[in-house]
Structure formats: structure tokens, C-alpha cells
Short mmCIF file of C-alpha atoms in Angstrom, two decimals:
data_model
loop_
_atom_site.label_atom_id
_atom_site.label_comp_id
_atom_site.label_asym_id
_atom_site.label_seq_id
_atom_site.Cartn_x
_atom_site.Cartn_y
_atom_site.Cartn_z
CA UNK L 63 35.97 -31.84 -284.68
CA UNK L 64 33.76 -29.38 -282.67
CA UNK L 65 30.12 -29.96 -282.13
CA UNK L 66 29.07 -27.06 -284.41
CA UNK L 67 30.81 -28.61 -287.23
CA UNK L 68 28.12 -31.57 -287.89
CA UNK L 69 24.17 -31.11 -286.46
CA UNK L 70 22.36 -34.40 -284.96
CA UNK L 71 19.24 -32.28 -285.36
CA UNK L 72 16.95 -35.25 -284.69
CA UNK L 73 18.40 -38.23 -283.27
CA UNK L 74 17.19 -37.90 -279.78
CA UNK L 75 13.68 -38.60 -282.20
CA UNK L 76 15.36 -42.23 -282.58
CA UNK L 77 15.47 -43.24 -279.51
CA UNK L 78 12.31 -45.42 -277.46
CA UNK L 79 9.77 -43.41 -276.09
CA UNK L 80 9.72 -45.66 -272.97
CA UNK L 81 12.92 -47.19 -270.83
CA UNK L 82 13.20 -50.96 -269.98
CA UNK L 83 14.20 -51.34 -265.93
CA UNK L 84 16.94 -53.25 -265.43
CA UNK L 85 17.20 -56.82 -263.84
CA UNK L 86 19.83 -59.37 -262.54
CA UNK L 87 19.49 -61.34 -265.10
CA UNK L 88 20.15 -58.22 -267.64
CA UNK L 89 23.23 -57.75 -265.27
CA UNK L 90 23.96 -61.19 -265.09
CA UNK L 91 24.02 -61.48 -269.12
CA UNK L 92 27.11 -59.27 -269.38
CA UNK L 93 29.48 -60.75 -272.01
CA UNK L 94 33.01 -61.32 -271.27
CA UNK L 95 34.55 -59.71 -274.81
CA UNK L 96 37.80 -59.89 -276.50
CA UNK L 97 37.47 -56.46 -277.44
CA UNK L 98 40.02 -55.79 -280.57
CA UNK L 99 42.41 -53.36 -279.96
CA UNK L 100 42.31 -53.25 -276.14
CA UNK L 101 45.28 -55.18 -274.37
CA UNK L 102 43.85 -58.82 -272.70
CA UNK L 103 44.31 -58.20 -269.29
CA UNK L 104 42.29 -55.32 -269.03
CA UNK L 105 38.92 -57.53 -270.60
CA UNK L 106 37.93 -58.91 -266.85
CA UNK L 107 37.63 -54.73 -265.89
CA UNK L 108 35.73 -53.74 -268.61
CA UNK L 109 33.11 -56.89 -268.39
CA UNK L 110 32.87 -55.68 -264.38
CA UNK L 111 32.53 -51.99 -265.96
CA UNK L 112 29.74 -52.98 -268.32
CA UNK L 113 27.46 -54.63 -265.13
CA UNK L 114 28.70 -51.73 -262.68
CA UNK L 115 27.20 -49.25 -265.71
CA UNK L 116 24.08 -51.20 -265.36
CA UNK L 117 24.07 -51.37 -261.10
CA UNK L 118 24.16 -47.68 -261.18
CA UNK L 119 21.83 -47.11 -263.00
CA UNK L 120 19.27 -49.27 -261.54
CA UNK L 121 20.06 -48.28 -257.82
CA UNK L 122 21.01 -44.87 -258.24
CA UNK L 123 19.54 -43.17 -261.14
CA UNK L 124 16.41 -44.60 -261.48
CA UNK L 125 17.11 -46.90 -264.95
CA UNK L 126 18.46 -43.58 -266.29
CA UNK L 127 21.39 -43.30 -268.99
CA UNK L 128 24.84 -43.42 -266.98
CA UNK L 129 28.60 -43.22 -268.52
CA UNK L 130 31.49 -44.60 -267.31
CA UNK L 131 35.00 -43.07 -267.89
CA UNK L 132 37.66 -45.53 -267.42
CA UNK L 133 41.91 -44.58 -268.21
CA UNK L 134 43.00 -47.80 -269.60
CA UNK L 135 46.29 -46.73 -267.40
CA UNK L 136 44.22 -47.07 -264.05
CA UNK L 137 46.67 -49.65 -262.54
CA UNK L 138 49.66 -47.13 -262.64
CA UNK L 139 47.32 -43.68 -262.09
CA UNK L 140 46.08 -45.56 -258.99
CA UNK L 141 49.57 -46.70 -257.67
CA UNK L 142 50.29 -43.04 -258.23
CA UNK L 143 46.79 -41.50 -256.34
CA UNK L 144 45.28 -40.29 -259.59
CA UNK L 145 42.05 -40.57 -260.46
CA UNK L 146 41.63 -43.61 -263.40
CA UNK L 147 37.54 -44.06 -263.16
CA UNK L 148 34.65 -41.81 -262.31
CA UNK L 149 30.74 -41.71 -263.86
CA UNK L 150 28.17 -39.28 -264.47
CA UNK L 151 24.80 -39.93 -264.37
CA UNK L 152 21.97 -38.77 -267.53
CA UNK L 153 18.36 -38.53 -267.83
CA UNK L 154 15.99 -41.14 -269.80
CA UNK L 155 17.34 -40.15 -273.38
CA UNK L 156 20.89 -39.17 -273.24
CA UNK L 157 24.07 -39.10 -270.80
CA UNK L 158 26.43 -35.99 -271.01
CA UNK L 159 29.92 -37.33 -269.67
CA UNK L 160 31.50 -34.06 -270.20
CA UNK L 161 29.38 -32.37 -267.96
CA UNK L 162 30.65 -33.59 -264.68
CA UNK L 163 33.78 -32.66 -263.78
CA UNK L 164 35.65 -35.84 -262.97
CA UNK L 165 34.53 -37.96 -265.84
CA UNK L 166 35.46 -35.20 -267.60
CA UNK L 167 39.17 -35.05 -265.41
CA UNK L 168 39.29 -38.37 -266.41
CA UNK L 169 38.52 -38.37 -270.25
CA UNK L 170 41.12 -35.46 -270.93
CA UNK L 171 43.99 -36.60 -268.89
CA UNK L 172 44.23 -39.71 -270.29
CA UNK L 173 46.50 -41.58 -273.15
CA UNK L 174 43.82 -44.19 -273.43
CA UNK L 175 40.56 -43.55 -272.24
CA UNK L 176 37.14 -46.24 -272.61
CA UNK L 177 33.67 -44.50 -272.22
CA UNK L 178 31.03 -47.39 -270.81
CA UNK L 179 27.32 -45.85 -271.25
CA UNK L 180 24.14 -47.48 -270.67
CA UNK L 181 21.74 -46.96 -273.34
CA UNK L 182 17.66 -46.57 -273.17
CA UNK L 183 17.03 -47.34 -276.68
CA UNK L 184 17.91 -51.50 -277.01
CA UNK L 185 15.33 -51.63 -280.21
CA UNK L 186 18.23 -49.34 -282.22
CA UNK L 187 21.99 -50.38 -282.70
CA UNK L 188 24.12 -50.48 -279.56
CA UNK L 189 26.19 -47.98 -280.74
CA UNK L 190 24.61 -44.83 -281.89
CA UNK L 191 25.83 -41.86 -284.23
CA UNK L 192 26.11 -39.75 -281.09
CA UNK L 193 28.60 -42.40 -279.24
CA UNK L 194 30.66 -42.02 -282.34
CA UNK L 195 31.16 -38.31 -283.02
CA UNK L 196 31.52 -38.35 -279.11
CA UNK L 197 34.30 -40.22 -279.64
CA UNK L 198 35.54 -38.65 -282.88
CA UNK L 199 35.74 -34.94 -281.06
CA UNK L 200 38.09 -36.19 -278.54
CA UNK L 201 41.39 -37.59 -279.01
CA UNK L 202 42.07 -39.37 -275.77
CA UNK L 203 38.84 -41.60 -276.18
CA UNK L 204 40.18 -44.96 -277.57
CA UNK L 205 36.74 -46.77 -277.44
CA UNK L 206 33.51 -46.64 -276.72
CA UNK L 207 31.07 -49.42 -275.31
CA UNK L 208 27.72 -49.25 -275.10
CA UNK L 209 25.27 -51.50 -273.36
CA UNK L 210 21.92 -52.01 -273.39
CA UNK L 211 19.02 -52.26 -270.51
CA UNK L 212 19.02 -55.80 -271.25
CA UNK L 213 22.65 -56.32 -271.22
CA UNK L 214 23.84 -56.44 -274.91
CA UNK L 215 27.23 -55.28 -275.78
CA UNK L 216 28.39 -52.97 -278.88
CA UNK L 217 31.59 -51.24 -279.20
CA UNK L 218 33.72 -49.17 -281.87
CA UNK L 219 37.38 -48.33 -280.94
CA UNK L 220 40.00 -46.41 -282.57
CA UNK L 221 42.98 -49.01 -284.60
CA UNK L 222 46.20 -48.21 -284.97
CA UNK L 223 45.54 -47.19 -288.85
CA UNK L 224 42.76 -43.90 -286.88
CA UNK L 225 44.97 -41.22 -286.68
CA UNK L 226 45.69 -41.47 -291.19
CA UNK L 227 42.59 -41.88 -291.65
CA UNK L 228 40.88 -39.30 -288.88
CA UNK L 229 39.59 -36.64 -291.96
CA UNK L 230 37.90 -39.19 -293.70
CA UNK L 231 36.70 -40.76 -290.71
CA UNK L 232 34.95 -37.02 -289.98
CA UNK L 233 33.63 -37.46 -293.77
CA UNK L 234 31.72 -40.35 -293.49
CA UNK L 235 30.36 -39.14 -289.80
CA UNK L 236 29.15 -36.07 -292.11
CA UNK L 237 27.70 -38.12 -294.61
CA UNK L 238 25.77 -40.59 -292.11
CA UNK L 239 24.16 -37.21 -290.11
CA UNK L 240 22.60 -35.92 -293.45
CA UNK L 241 21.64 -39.19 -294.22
CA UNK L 242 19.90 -39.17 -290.71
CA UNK L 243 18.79 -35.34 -291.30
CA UNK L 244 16.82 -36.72 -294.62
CA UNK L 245 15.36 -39.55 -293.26
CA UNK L 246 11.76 -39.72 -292.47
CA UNK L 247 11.07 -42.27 -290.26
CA UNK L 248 12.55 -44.36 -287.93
CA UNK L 249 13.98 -47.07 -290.20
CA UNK L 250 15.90 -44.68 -292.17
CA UNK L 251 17.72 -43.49 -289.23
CA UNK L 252 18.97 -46.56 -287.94
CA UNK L 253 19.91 -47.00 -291.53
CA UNK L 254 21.66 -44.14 -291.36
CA UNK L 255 23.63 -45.30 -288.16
CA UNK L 256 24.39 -48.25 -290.01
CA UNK L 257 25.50 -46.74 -292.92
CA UNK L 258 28.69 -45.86 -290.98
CA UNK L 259 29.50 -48.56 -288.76
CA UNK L 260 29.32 -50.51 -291.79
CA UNK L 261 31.91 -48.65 -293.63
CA UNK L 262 33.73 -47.80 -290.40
CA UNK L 263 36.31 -50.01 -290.67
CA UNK L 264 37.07 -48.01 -294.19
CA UNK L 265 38.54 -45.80 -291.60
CA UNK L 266 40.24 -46.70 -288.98
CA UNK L 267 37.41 -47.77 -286.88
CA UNK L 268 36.34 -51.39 -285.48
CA UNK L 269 32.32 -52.05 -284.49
CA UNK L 270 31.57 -55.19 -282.79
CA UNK L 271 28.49 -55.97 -280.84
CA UNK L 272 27.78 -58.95 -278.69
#
């Protein structure tokens, strides 16, 4: 699915007009998840992931967005001096992982890839329609997580049952967009967001948030 082929005309509009800094305590509030889907020895690395997304962008990008690109095969890629983990940094309304050139190394080169991203807008779901067709677009993403300034968890990976289900999956993205594209105020597009990770599951898809 290329960008061209669905518009998210206004959904930077949905986002907070201010940032929240970040604290120790936010950092300290991480969850340790059981995220479905995602073998159980890897949930101690992503719940260090998850505060590291938040450390960065406190003390290096000034409470910016940040994404974190992590190959769920980083034991083995590291044994073998590949690269497994790498970040880019964002502005105050949106992160671009693609756009640096070793999150984006590590994105595409892997079977199994987890995108962490710190979010600015904690008023809205965790997870927003952006995160998913992010995720949709590229076939090596297996889930995304996305925390909050003030360390909430929400995630949405890719089941076994994706892959079947991957054109209707791109259906209800489309219809959630012009459900965002009609709405007129803010309410209606987090209803639109919800609108799919409610039926998500319908799909192929699993949204948690914690």
C-alpha cells in the first residue's frame, strides 16, 4: 500500500496543540506487557525500549516525537555484527522513521521488525491512524507501540491470520481516513481512529493499550 493510495489530509489537526515534558515518574510508569503475538522473552527489551523512547526524547530532542526500530532477531543480528536497533528523532507533531537511514536499514532488513514511537498527543488514542497505515505499507513491521509523554502503552501487531486478511485490512484503513476526512471536529476524528482499532481484529490485527 503506497502513501498516495489513502490521504490523512488532516490528522496532524488531531493532535494537541501543546507537548507535555517528560518526567521520571512518566518513565518510571512504563508497563511491563505481555504483548500478544510477540515471543516472552523478548517483553523485558521492549518495556526497556518503551522508557529508552521516552529518555531520548527528554535529553536529546527536547520532549520531541522519537521512533525506535527494533529487529525482533537482534540477539542473532548482534552475534553476527548487524545492526538490530537504531532511532530517529521528529519534531513536536510527528516522527518520520523512514527518513533516517539506519532506522530505515533496520525496518527493511528485517523478518520481524517493532517500531517504539513516543507520541505528543496523550488526550487521543495511543495508537493513531498514521501508526497503522505506517505499519500496513510495510511488510517487515510486525508491531507497533506507541507511548505516551506520560508513559501509557498502546500497541497493534500483525497475527498470524494478517497476511489473508491484508486487502481487507487496507479496506477498513480506507474507510476509517474518509471517516476522518468528513469529520468536523475533534471528537469525530478520534472516532474515526476508533472506528478501526475496534474492528481491527476483523482483520488480522490485535490493539491493546495499557
Amino acid at each position: 500500500m503506497d502513501n498516495e493510495e489513502i490521504k490523512l489530509s488532516d490528522l496532524e489537526a488531531t493532535k494537541r496543540d501543546h507537548k507535555v515534558e517528560i518526567t521520571d515518574i512518566a518513565i518510571s510508569k512504563i508497563p511491563y506487557v505481555k504483548y500478544r503475538e510477540i515471543p516472552e522473552d523478548q517483553y523485558e527489551t521492549l518495556q526497556a525500549l518503551a522508557k529508552a523512547v521516552l529518555k531520548i526524547s527528554r535529553d536529546e530532542n527536547d520532549c520531541n516525537e522519537v521512533a525506535i526500530a527494533y529487529d525482533l532477531d537482534g540477539p542473532q543480528k548482534e552475534l553476527d555484527g548487524e545492526e538490530y536497533l537504531a532511532w530517529a528523532k521528529g519534531d513536536e507533531y510527528s516522527v518520520e522513521p523512514m527518513s533516517d537511514t539506519e532506522t530505515n536499514h533496520v525496518i527493511v532488513s528485517a523478518k520481524g521488525c517493532v517500531v517504539v514511537i513516543l507520541h505528543n498527543h496523550p488526550n487521543l488514542s495511543k495508537i493513531s491512524l498514521e501508526d497503522v497505515m505506517f505499519m500496513l505499507r510495510l511488510p517487515t513491521i510486525k508491531m507497533v507501540v506507541a507511548v505516551t509523554n506520560r508513559g501509557a502503552i498502546g500497541y497493534i501487531v500483525k497475527t498470524e491470520d494478517y497476511e489473508k486478511n491484508r486487502l481487507a485490512a487496507y479496506k477498513l484503513m480506507e474507510e476509517a481516513v474518509e471517516r476522518n476526512d468528513r469529520a468536523f471536529d475533534l471528537k469525530q476524528k478520534q472516532d474515526a481512529c476508533d472506528y478501526f482499532l475496534h474492528n481491527c481484529y476483523k482483520v488480522g490485527l490485535i490493539y491493546e493499550d495499557h
